[in-house]
Amino acid sequence: MPKIEPRRGKIVIHLLGRKYEWTVEPRYWRNPMIGLALWLTLPLLIYATATSVFHYHPIALLSTLIFANLLIMMAVPFNLQVIGTGRLSFGPHFFLAVGGYTAALLSRDYGVSPLLTLPAAFFMGAIIALAISPITIISRGVYYVLITMLLPFILGEITYWRSDIFGAETGIPNVELLFHTTGNVTLDVLIFVYVSLAIALVFLFFVDRTLRSRYGLMMGVINEDEDVALSYGINVRWIKIVTFTLTSGAMAISGWFLAHYQGSFSGPVWLMPSFLIMVLLTATLAGKGAIYGVVVSAYIVATLREITRVSLGEFSVVVLFLILLTLLYFLREGFWGLYRKRRYREYEPSIRVRRKT
Amino acid sequence: MIEMLKVSNLTKRFGGIIAVNDVSFEIKKGEIVGLIGPNGAGKTTLVNLISGFYSPDRGKIEFNGKNITKMRMDERAKLGIARTFQNPRVIPNMTAHMNVLYAILGSEHGKELTMTEAGAEAIYYLDLFGLLKKRDVLAGDLAIYELRLLELARALALRPKLLLVDEAMAGLNPAEAEAVSKLINRIRNEFDLTIMWIEHVLKVIMRSAERVLVMHYGRLIADGKPEEVVKKPEVIEAYIGEEEV
Ligand SMILES: Nc1ncnc2c1ncn2[C@@H]1O[C@H](COP(=O)(O)OP(=O)(O)OP(=O)(O)O)[C@@H](O)[C@H]1O
Ligand SMILES: [Mg+2]
């Protein structure tokens, strides 16, 4: 029996009388370029080797990558939202659906091109978020959870009630695809992988810049203690409203992508709690307020989902959640926490000051 | 001298309790005013009203001639009103340095500073309060004495005009209390501050404050020089049953 000992920064595995140490915090990871290169070549690698090495249909593997990137597209703005509003929303998938419907309806009914449905989806998400943003100021704790949980529920009901517009479970068909298909389905999916990866990268970039900016620091204080933030003279309301609005708009872009990737959009599929839970788990597994951890956790969540789906069928959801809960138990602070714990100061803006004596 | 803070007929109720009851007083620029009173007298509530944490049910607060009664807390902070919290509210999982740095960066004057400048300034305030050695310690790991100093350093880092200190001495031993008391006097002089200093016990504030306000059951029962105030029958009465005055 292997004995696995998770330690700070490394995992020690005892197996067959031998000891293996696996450093989870390798120094070479610190160069983001290596991670980025790995991330960028992974789809190509899978495209090339899926059939020969994995004996698996490449499309299934590539779709898993797309799902992982979709989780990143949701969890990265979500984490920023949690920091900037100091509240945990249970309705991120609502904004995905808003973006999806906006893009699908504009495309099917008015023939608007994907390039224009993109800003439309963003603005629709942002405007709805702005309209309900006072909840980030008024409500706290369970009330906030309840209100944000009701949003996707209500939208789900509406899609059935006005199935003439939203098409209920069938959704909205005949949505223009993002690009002209190449004729090779696998290649098309590969291109979609890269599109989703590009969006995920853009989100990471923006969120990273925001967190490093002065506003990011202010958000950090709001996240820790709103009253303290106010006592510093930080306009907490304004930051919360702007954060909620913009991050919700960003989440709507995930819906836009889905609509133009699948050629249709069906809200109820995404408004289901199981998708919400995967987004929440991705965000949580990444570690509190961590955005690079999201990349790792999204790929793990998506891979586990695919494995359990194939091997266990309908039972998969239960097993998947059990696996993820176990992971959460061992990684209380998420993947990034492993790294942060030892070197928390590196992730604070670092300042070297020499004192004149 | 002009008055910096003017409070008129301030009243705040919590359900049946009148925590602050028709309180009026003025504080002049450059003064150190002590505010004392037994437990539950309404001292913290008064700080919360002045800093904008609560809005009053009645009354008016003016700061440098400007009516700030309806202003939000962050707007008042921008005008130059800073406070400390009775139960230190530092950010526990940030280092002492970060706590001060974030205060500077969040504050109005911090907008013009680069990260490095703000970092250096934070070091300066930590040094002033003798916390330089603890700069990289997580605030959650600091002792109560250091937490009180950090609260002060952080409030001072906002470069306030009026500093409201809510019990800087509670939980400190006499030597520590003495040190804090000296520091508060020193910063008043060096930073051209006006300070309203709340303390539960009169003794510690006697040496430092030029003027003392006494609250009891939400009312202001005395206002004057420390040595005169302690002789007042109302004040003695208020403190009967308390162990030390
Ligand atoms: N948020 C609140 N809700 C309800 N009652 C409150 C609230 N804040 C204060 N009070 C009540 O108002 C009264 C005054 O409290 P306050 O904290 O201002 O007293 P204090 O003089 O600061 O006392 P202490 O010396 O214990 O700090 C108390 O009776 C208290 O219970
Ligand atoms: Mg108090």
XYZ file of C-alpha atoms and ligand atoms in Angstrom:
634
model
C 0.000 0.000 0.000
C 1.381 3.410 -0.860
C 1.462 5.871 1.998
C 0.942 9.457 0.972
C 1.995 12.265 3.232
C 1.086 15.765 2.105
C 3.579 18.214 3.534
C 4.062 21.892 3.052
C 5.243 22.411 -0.472
C 5.815 18.738 -1.164
C 4.164 15.382 -1.109
C 6.046 12.379 0.220
C 5.005 9.031 -1.168
C 6.121 5.766 0.472
C 5.731 2.915 -1.966
C 7.181 -0.599 -1.880
C 9.756 0.293 0.720
C 10.912 3.354 -1.173
C 10.383 6.996 -0.523
C 9.522 9.418 -3.293
C 9.382 13.120 -2.784
C 7.330 15.180 -5.133
C 7.887 18.883 -4.766
C 4.660 20.654 -5.495
C 6.411 23.954 -5.433
C 9.171 23.492 -7.943
C 11.398 26.450 -8.470
C 11.125 26.112 -12.211
C 7.428 26.824 -12.058
C 8.283 30.291 -11.023
C 8.945 31.243 -14.551
C 5.449 31.862 -15.866
C 6.690 31.515 -19.434
C 7.294 27.794 -18.972
C 3.802 27.271 -17.638
C 2.396 29.345 -20.435
C 4.309 27.405 -23.088
C 3.084 24.142 -21.596
C -0.452 25.409 -21.563
C -0.244 26.581 -25.154
C 1.247 23.350 -26.518
C -1.014 20.985 -24.584
C -3.924 21.161 -27.077
C -1.592 20.545 -30.030
C 0.021 17.663 -28.205
C -3.329 16.097 -27.488
C -4.470 16.711 -31.048
C -1.431 14.863 -32.309
C -1.348 11.983 -29.854
C -4.940 11.368 -28.756
C -5.618 8.430 -31.042
C -2.174 6.813 -31.022
C -1.233 7.231 -27.369
C -4.483 7.577 -25.459
C -6.637 5.493 -27.798
C -9.258 8.059 -27.267
C -11.167 10.204 -29.643
C -9.345 13.546 -29.875
C -12.602 15.506 -29.916
C -13.550 14.189 -26.478
C -10.163 15.211 -25.086
C -10.207 18.582 -26.802
C -13.725 19.289 -25.527
C -12.441 18.589 -22.051
C -9.818 21.288 -22.601
C -12.532 23.663 -23.770
C -14.536 22.898 -20.664
C -11.460 23.573 -18.535
C -10.913 26.895 -20.281
C -14.582 27.712 -19.781
C -14.158 27.059 -16.073
C -11.197 29.460 -16.084
C -13.262 32.059 -17.927
C -15.836 31.782 -15.157
C -13.664 31.267 -12.094
C -11.137 34.047 -12.773
C -13.686 36.894 -12.872
C -15.537 35.117 -10.097
C -12.497 35.222 -7.836
C -11.972 38.882 -8.591
C -15.615 39.500 -7.795
C -15.301 37.720 -4.468
C -12.315 39.879 -3.568
C -13.775 43.173 -4.752
C -17.217 42.739 -3.235
C -16.159 40.778 -0.170
C -19.056 38.419 -0.868
C -19.527 34.947 -2.242
C -22.053 34.886 -5.070
C -23.970 31.759 -5.991
C -25.116 33.127 -9.312
C -22.108 33.384 -11.645
C -23.748 30.987 -14.118
C -26.691 33.373 -14.357
C -24.438 35.818 -16.175
C -23.114 33.079 -18.415
C -26.701 32.375 -19.450
C -27.408 36.087 -19.957
C -24.421 36.335 -22.298
C -25.363 33.134 -24.078
C -28.932 34.184 -24.712
C -27.950 37.678 -25.783
C -25.475 36.339 -28.326
C -27.757 33.529 -29.549
C -30.840 35.699 -29.937
C -29.001 38.500 -31.714
C -27.313 36.028 -34.006
C -30.366 33.936 -34.874
C -33.015 36.662 -35.072
C -31.022 39.590 -36.400
C -28.049 37.921 -38.032
C -25.618 39.921 -35.914
C -22.059 38.682 -36.364
C -20.151 37.098 -33.456
C -17.809 40.083 -33.374
C -20.741 42.320 -32.472
C -22.556 39.911 -30.198
C -19.412 39.888 -28.043
C -19.746 43.477 -26.816
C -23.522 43.027 -26.706
C -23.206 40.025 -24.396
C -20.705 41.878 -22.224
C -22.904 44.955 -21.935
C -26.044 42.953 -21.279
C -24.311 41.120 -18.434
C -22.826 44.353 -17.112
C -26.083 46.323 -17.280
C -28.089 43.652 -15.484
C -25.304 43.410 -12.917
C -25.287 47.182 -12.476
C -29.039 47.197 -11.953
C -28.815 44.626 -9.176
C -25.448 45.756 -7.818
C -26.946 47.444 -4.734
C -27.289 43.935 -3.313
C -23.520 43.898 -2.873
C -23.917 46.795 -0.469
C -27.179 46.007 1.269
C -27.090 42.273 1.711
C -24.536 40.107 3.448
C -24.003 36.470 4.245
C -26.953 34.183 3.711
C -29.092 36.943 2.233
C -26.584 37.591 -0.493
C -26.295 33.870 -1.197
C -30.079 33.569 -1.447
C -30.512 36.546 -3.732
C -27.725 35.512 -6.079
C -29.011 31.927 -6.055
C -32.474 33.074 -7.078
C -31.248 34.835 -10.218
C -30.348 31.706 -12.235
C -33.432 29.994 -10.880
C -35.706 32.782 -12.116
C -34.009 32.896 -15.500
C -34.424 29.131 -15.792
C -38.146 29.500 -15.124
C -38.411 32.256 -17.706
C -36.821 30.080 -20.379
C -39.631 27.559 -19.877
C -42.349 30.143 -19.522
C -41.316 31.908 -22.741
C -40.093 28.819 -24.528
C -41.247 30.501 -27.763
C -38.282 32.853 -27.354
C -35.749 30.891 -25.309
C -36.604 27.381 -26.451
C -36.414 25.892 -22.949
C -34.121 22.833 -22.937
C -33.719 22.723 -26.695
C -32.401 26.239 -26.594
C -31.833 28.590 -29.459
C -30.554 26.860 -32.587
C -28.969 28.256 -35.732
C -26.449 30.489 -34.026
C -23.629 31.509 -36.320
C -20.356 29.767 -35.501
C -17.331 31.811 -34.517
C -15.514 31.071 -37.770
C -16.085 29.246 -41.046
C -15.608 25.563 -40.415
C -12.593 23.985 -42.019
C -14.328 20.756 -42.963
C -12.195 18.825 -40.513
C -14.241 18.597 -37.340
C -11.302 17.771 -35.096
C -9.360 20.718 -36.411
C -12.378 22.963 -35.813
C -12.533 21.828 -32.207
C -8.801 22.483 -31.879
C -9.344 26.024 -33.070
C -12.116 26.438 -30.520
C -9.723 25.203 -27.846
C -7.334 27.997 -28.774
C -10.084 30.595 -28.878
C -11.209 29.614 -25.381
C -7.599 29.565 -24.246
C -7.071 33.048 -25.639
C -10.117 34.382 -23.799
C -8.958 32.704 -20.594
C -5.522 34.299 -21.032
C -7.009 37.739 -21.613
C -9.092 37.350 -18.466
C -6.059 36.255 -16.485
C -4.091 39.199 -17.780
C -6.762 41.759 -16.913
C -7.451 40.326 -13.493
C -3.754 40.089 -12.721
C -3.241 43.724 -13.668
C -6.248 44.775 -11.645
C -5.103 42.914 -8.560
C -1.659 44.471 -8.789
C -3.041 47.943 -9.218
C -4.041 50.280 -6.456
C -7.641 49.158 -6.914
C -6.538 45.590 -6.358
C -5.046 46.588 -3.034
C -8.202 48.423 -2.080
C -10.200 45.331 -3.025
C -7.935 43.303 -0.791
C -8.818 45.505 2.152
C -12.539 45.370 1.342
C -12.295 41.610 1.226
C -10.649 41.533 4.623
C -12.641 44.144 6.480
C -15.068 46.623 4.960
C -15.101 48.902 7.977
C -11.338 49.166 7.955
C -11.486 49.964 4.238
C -13.956 52.758 4.941
C -11.750 54.112 7.689
C -8.937 54.413 5.121
C -11.182 56.595 2.999
C -11.732 53.915 0.368
C -14.989 54.369 -1.484
C -16.193 50.860 -0.794
C -19.554 51.200 -2.533
C -18.061 52.427 -5.736
C -15.439 49.686 -5.886
C -18.012 47.011 -5.135
C -20.408 48.213 -7.806
C -17.716 48.550 -10.461
C -16.247 45.147 -9.616
C -19.609 43.413 -9.627
C -20.613 45.035 -12.903
C -17.427 44.367 -14.842
C -16.827 40.833 -13.589
C -20.422 39.909 -14.392
C -19.950 41.303 -17.884
C -16.844 39.143 -18.197
C -18.778 36.052 -17.150
C -21.350 36.818 -19.846
C -18.536 36.452 -22.374
C -18.331 32.755 -21.446
C -21.948 32.465 -22.591
C -21.117 34.300 -25.796
C -18.326 31.812 -26.465
C -20.567 28.812 -25.800
C -23.302 30.060 -28.126
C -20.926 30.583 -31.022
C -19.022 27.373 -30.287
C -21.988 25.066 -30.069
C -24.037 26.890 -32.690
C -26.892 27.006 -30.226
C -27.531 28.046 -26.683
C -29.602 26.289 -24.091
C -29.750 28.031 -20.719
C -31.162 25.258 -18.521
C -28.064 23.119 -19.131
C -25.830 25.796 -17.641
C -28.251 27.077 -15.068
C -28.100 23.717 -13.325
C -26.466 23.674 -9.893
C -23.911 21.084 -11.037
C -22.208 23.640 -13.289
C -22.308 26.265 -10.549
C -20.713 23.809 -8.157
C -17.919 23.100 -10.621
C -17.229 26.816 -10.962
C -17.244 27.243 -7.205
C -14.973 24.239 -6.733
C -12.559 25.509 -9.360
C -12.408 28.852 -7.609
C -12.098 27.312 -4.161
C -9.535 24.687 -5.112
C -7.435 27.428 -6.630
C -7.149 29.072 -3.244
C -8.668 32.195 -1.833
C -8.210 35.074 -4.188
C -5.697 33.138 -6.290
C -6.008 33.507 -10.014
C -3.146 31.371 -11.324
C -4.270 28.492 -9.172
C -7.504 28.623 -11.169
C -5.695 27.329 -14.249
C -4.495 24.248 -12.387
C -7.767 23.588 -10.633
C -9.868 24.116 -13.775
C -7.882 21.473 -15.641
C -8.136 19.065 -12.726
C -11.878 19.597 -12.305
C -12.483 19.228 -16.053
C -10.319 16.099 -16.316
C -11.948 14.426 -13.320
C -15.345 15.275 -14.735
C -14.467 13.647 -18.050
C -12.983 10.536 -16.429
C -15.928 9.975 -14.105
C -18.395 10.747 -16.882
C -16.908 8.088 -19.155
C -16.327 5.421 -16.550
C -19.310 5.875 -14.285
C -22.042 7.411 -16.409
C -24.889 8.875 -14.406
C -23.248 8.120 -11.105
C -20.313 10.316 -12.052
C -21.545 13.518 -10.437
C -21.606 11.950 -7.004
C -18.142 10.447 -7.359
C -16.742 13.615 -8.875
C -17.934 15.674 -5.945
C -16.592 13.152 -3.483
C -13.171 13.316 -5.135
C -13.206 17.089 -5.186
C -14.359 17.324 -1.605
C -11.481 15.052 -0.592
C -9.088 17.287 -2.480
C -10.513 20.325 -0.723
C -10.083 18.594 2.597
C -6.385 18.034 2.014
C -5.754 21.360 0.343
C -7.530 23.703 2.693
C -6.043 26.723 1.028
C -6.179 25.398 -2.496
C -3.347 24.694 -4.873
C -2.005 28.174 -4.615
C -2.090 27.898 -0.846
C 0.647 25.269 -1.021
C 2.836 27.821 -2.618
C 1.715 30.836 -0.691
C 1.994 29.420 2.765
C 5.715 29.282 2.624
C 6.314 32.416 0.706
C 3.275 34.526 1.333
C 5.318 37.653 1.074
C 6.158 37.074 -2.542
C 2.555 37.590 -3.448
C 2.295 40.815 -1.663
C 3.774 43.627 -3.653
C 7.386 43.346 -2.644
C 9.228 46.381 -1.446
C 12.788 46.629 -0.323
C 13.603 49.551 1.859
C 16.990 50.293 3.323
C 16.930 52.414 6.384
C 19.362 55.275 6.633
C 21.024 55.398 10.005
C -7.459 78.985 17.961
C -10.357 77.817 15.848
C -12.529 74.866 16.671
C -11.867 71.794 14.604
C -14.738 69.641 15.733
C -18.093 70.866 16.876
C -20.714 68.417 18.064
C -24.184 69.728 18.879
C -27.042 67.876 20.569
C -25.892 64.527 19.284
C -28.226 61.636 20.090
C -28.049 57.968 19.165
C -30.444 55.258 20.280
C -30.197 51.520 20.015
C -33.690 50.232 20.646
C -34.481 51.300 24.207
C -30.928 52.350 25.031
C -29.903 55.943 24.478
C -26.206 55.329 23.912
C -25.425 58.994 23.279
C -27.849 61.474 24.739
C -27.863 65.124 23.665
C -24.102 65.543 23.711
C -22.510 68.867 22.732
C -18.864 69.890 22.853
C -16.096 71.464 20.821
C -12.502 70.524 20.206
C -9.956 73.138 19.207
C -7.168 72.582 16.751
C -4.087 71.088 18.392
C -5.825 69.968 21.569
C -5.537 66.577 23.198
C -8.937 65.946 24.688
C -9.511 62.945 26.890
C -12.908 61.264 26.954
C -13.590 58.996 29.873
C -16.523 57.180 31.361
C -17.503 53.851 32.860
C -18.410 50.800 30.804
C -21.280 51.384 28.421
C -21.154 55.168 28.876
C -21.364 55.690 25.122
C -17.739 56.563 24.358
C -17.281 54.170 21.463
C -20.677 55.115 20.092
C -19.566 58.738 20.088
C -16.430 57.800 18.130
C -18.565 55.833 15.724
C -20.815 58.844 15.222
C -17.940 61.242 14.606
C -16.122 58.886 12.247
C -19.334 58.158 10.369
C -19.735 54.542 11.317
C -23.245 55.296 12.610
C -25.505 58.135 11.665
C -27.036 60.016 14.579
C -30.760 60.148 15.298
C -30.472 63.808 16.107
C -27.824 66.507 16.259
C -25.098 67.934 14.146
C -21.382 67.296 13.613
C -19.176 69.985 12.104
C -15.579 69.506 11.081
C -13.540 72.603 10.319
C -16.766 74.529 9.884
C -18.249 71.999 7.488
C -21.397 70.060 8.313
C -20.457 66.409 8.009
C -23.464 64.879 9.761
C -24.718 63.167 6.623
C -21.363 62.273 5.118
C -20.236 58.724 4.491
C -17.428 57.237 6.538
C -14.923 57.147 3.675
C -15.648 60.780 2.807
C -14.967 61.793 6.397
C -11.744 59.793 6.344
C -10.728 61.734 3.248
C -11.402 64.997 5.066
C -8.883 63.924 7.704
C -10.734 62.068 10.435
C -8.962 58.873 11.431
C -9.777 56.461 14.192
C -8.486 53.407 15.935
C -10.709 50.541 16.971
C -11.219 49.528 20.579
C -10.766 45.896 19.590
C -7.847 46.197 17.161
C -9.102 45.595 13.640
C -5.878 45.058 11.810
C -5.864 42.661 8.887
C -4.569 39.487 10.524
C -3.169 37.707 7.480
C -1.158 40.632 6.245
C 2.168 41.615 7.719
C 2.482 44.661 9.933
C 4.177 46.436 7.052
C 1.363 45.569 4.662
C -1.239 46.791 7.096
C 0.321 50.236 7.170
C 1.143 50.184 3.462
C -2.432 49.372 2.475
C -3.653 52.187 4.667
C -1.339 54.604 2.889
C -2.272 53.363 -0.565
C -5.963 53.482 0.215
C -5.753 56.982 1.636
C -6.113 60.253 -0.177
C -2.468 61.320 -0.085
C -1.395 57.818 -1.068
C -2.836 58.364 -4.534
C 0.207 60.380 -5.499
C 2.722 57.902 -4.149
C 4.344 55.041 -5.985
C 4.388 51.650 -4.348
C 7.994 52.094 -3.299
C 7.383 55.519 -1.801
C 4.364 54.247 0.084
C 6.399 51.261 1.270
C 9.090 53.540 2.588
C 6.538 55.721 4.289
C 5.015 52.679 5.931
C 8.448 51.759 7.267
C 8.760 55.233 8.694
C 5.516 54.909 10.670
C 6.417 51.424 11.870
C 9.745 52.765 13.072
C 8.060 55.664 14.833
C 6.019 53.200 16.866
C 8.910 50.836 17.491
C 7.529 48.136 15.239
C 10.326 48.036 12.708
C 11.529 44.629 13.860
C 8.020 43.254 13.549
C 7.429 44.538 10.044
C 7.329 41.100 8.460
C 5.309 39.453 11.197
C 1.698 38.693 10.327
C -0.509 41.111 12.216
C -2.497 38.165 13.541
C 0.626 36.979 15.377
C 1.311 40.265 17.184
C 0.840 40.782 20.912
C -1.906 43.098 22.131
C 0.569 45.869 22.886
C 1.964 45.698 19.370
C -1.519 45.577 17.928
C -2.420 48.818 19.660
C 0.722 50.419 18.296
C -0.030 49.076 14.835
C -3.529 50.514 15.018
C -2.015 53.878 15.878
C 0.636 53.634 13.173
C -2.000 52.776 10.623
C -4.288 55.615 11.649
C -1.396 58.071 11.615
C -0.308 56.847 8.202
C -3.570 58.251 6.844
C -2.139 61.670 7.783
C -5.273 62.736 9.608
C -6.084 66.122 11.057
C -8.221 64.664 13.813
C -7.291 61.363 15.394
C -9.858 59.492 17.441
C -8.143 56.983 19.712
C -10.520 54.413 21.190
C -8.791 52.928 24.248
C -5.128 52.654 23.442
C -4.303 51.418 26.921
C -6.754 48.612 27.528
C -4.969 45.363 28.283
C -1.523 46.939 28.612
C 0.756 46.772 31.639
C 1.790 50.071 33.277
C 5.132 50.292 31.462
C 3.513 49.698 28.086
C 0.748 52.164 28.858
C 3.369 54.746 29.759
C 5.137 54.183 26.456
C 1.926 54.520 24.457
C 1.015 57.650 26.364
C 4.383 59.230 25.524
C 3.984 58.294 21.899
C 0.582 59.866 21.616
C 1.934 63.121 23.024
C 4.877 62.969 20.702
C 2.856 62.451 17.551
C 0.498 65.253 18.508
C 3.444 67.635 18.589
C 5.283 66.302 15.564
C 2.309 65.905 13.275
C 0.321 68.932 14.259
C -2.590 66.700 15.244
C -5.755 67.155 17.173
C -6.534 64.125 19.271
C -9.620 62.863 21.004
C -8.432 60.121 23.257
C -10.848 57.727 24.863
C -9.911 55.760 27.892
C -11.873 53.781 30.374
C -9.713 54.793 33.320
C -8.993 58.391 34.156
C -5.599 57.916 35.756
C -3.692 57.235 32.572
C -5.173 60.162 30.745
C -4.612 62.713 33.494
C -1.022 63.430 32.575
C -1.540 63.738 28.870
C -4.840 65.418 28.250
C -5.288 69.137 28.639
C -9.001 68.757 28.827
C -11.228 65.909 29.846
C -14.803 65.089 28.898
C -16.699 62.656 31.095
C -19.622 60.589 29.858
C -22.072 58.611 31.934
C -25.156 56.812 30.641
C -24.845 58.573 27.297
C -24.695 62.046 28.782
C -21.778 64.405 28.986
C -21.477 65.092 32.712
C -18.256 67.077 32.864
C -15.919 69.063 30.629
C -12.815 70.760 31.964
C -9.259 70.511 33.225
C -8.420 67.012 34.507
C -7.727 68.095 38.065
C -11.024 70.024 38.243
C -13.062 67.280 36.629
C -12.048 64.597 39.121
C -13.333 66.705 41.986
C -16.814 66.979 40.545
C -19.398 65.042 42.584
C -21.130 63.713 39.429
C -17.880 62.220 38.220
C -17.062 60.641 41.562
C -20.600 59.291 41.675
C -20.309 57.832 38.170
C -17.210 55.952 39.126
C -18.497 54.581 42.447
C -18.172 50.851 42.363
C -15.361 51.067 39.859
C -12.100 49.897 41.285
C -9.836 52.680 40.197
C -10.291 56.151 38.870
N -24.478 48.470 17.672
C -25.121 48.517 18.842
N -26.334 47.957 18.970
C -26.986 47.997 20.141
N -26.526 48.578 21.234
C -25.316 49.159 21.183
C -24.550 49.150 19.979
N -23.378 49.802 20.202
C -23.424 50.182 21.479
N -24.576 49.809 22.072
C -24.975 50.086 23.456
O -24.776 51.440 23.693
C -24.246 51.660 24.992
C -22.949 52.429 24.884
O -21.946 51.557 24.338
P -20.484 52.039 24.004
O -19.810 50.889 23.361
O -20.544 53.304 23.269
O -19.894 52.265 25.439
P -18.397 52.595 25.860
O -18.447 53.811 26.669
O -17.520 52.574 24.684
O -18.079 51.348 26.804
P -16.714 50.560 27.021
O -15.952 51.275 28.075
O -17.172 49.221 27.477
O -16.017 50.505 25.705
C -24.111 50.306 25.640
O -25.237 50.083 26.447
C -24.115 49.352 24.475
O -24.682 48.137 24.830
Mg -15.928 51.505 24.038
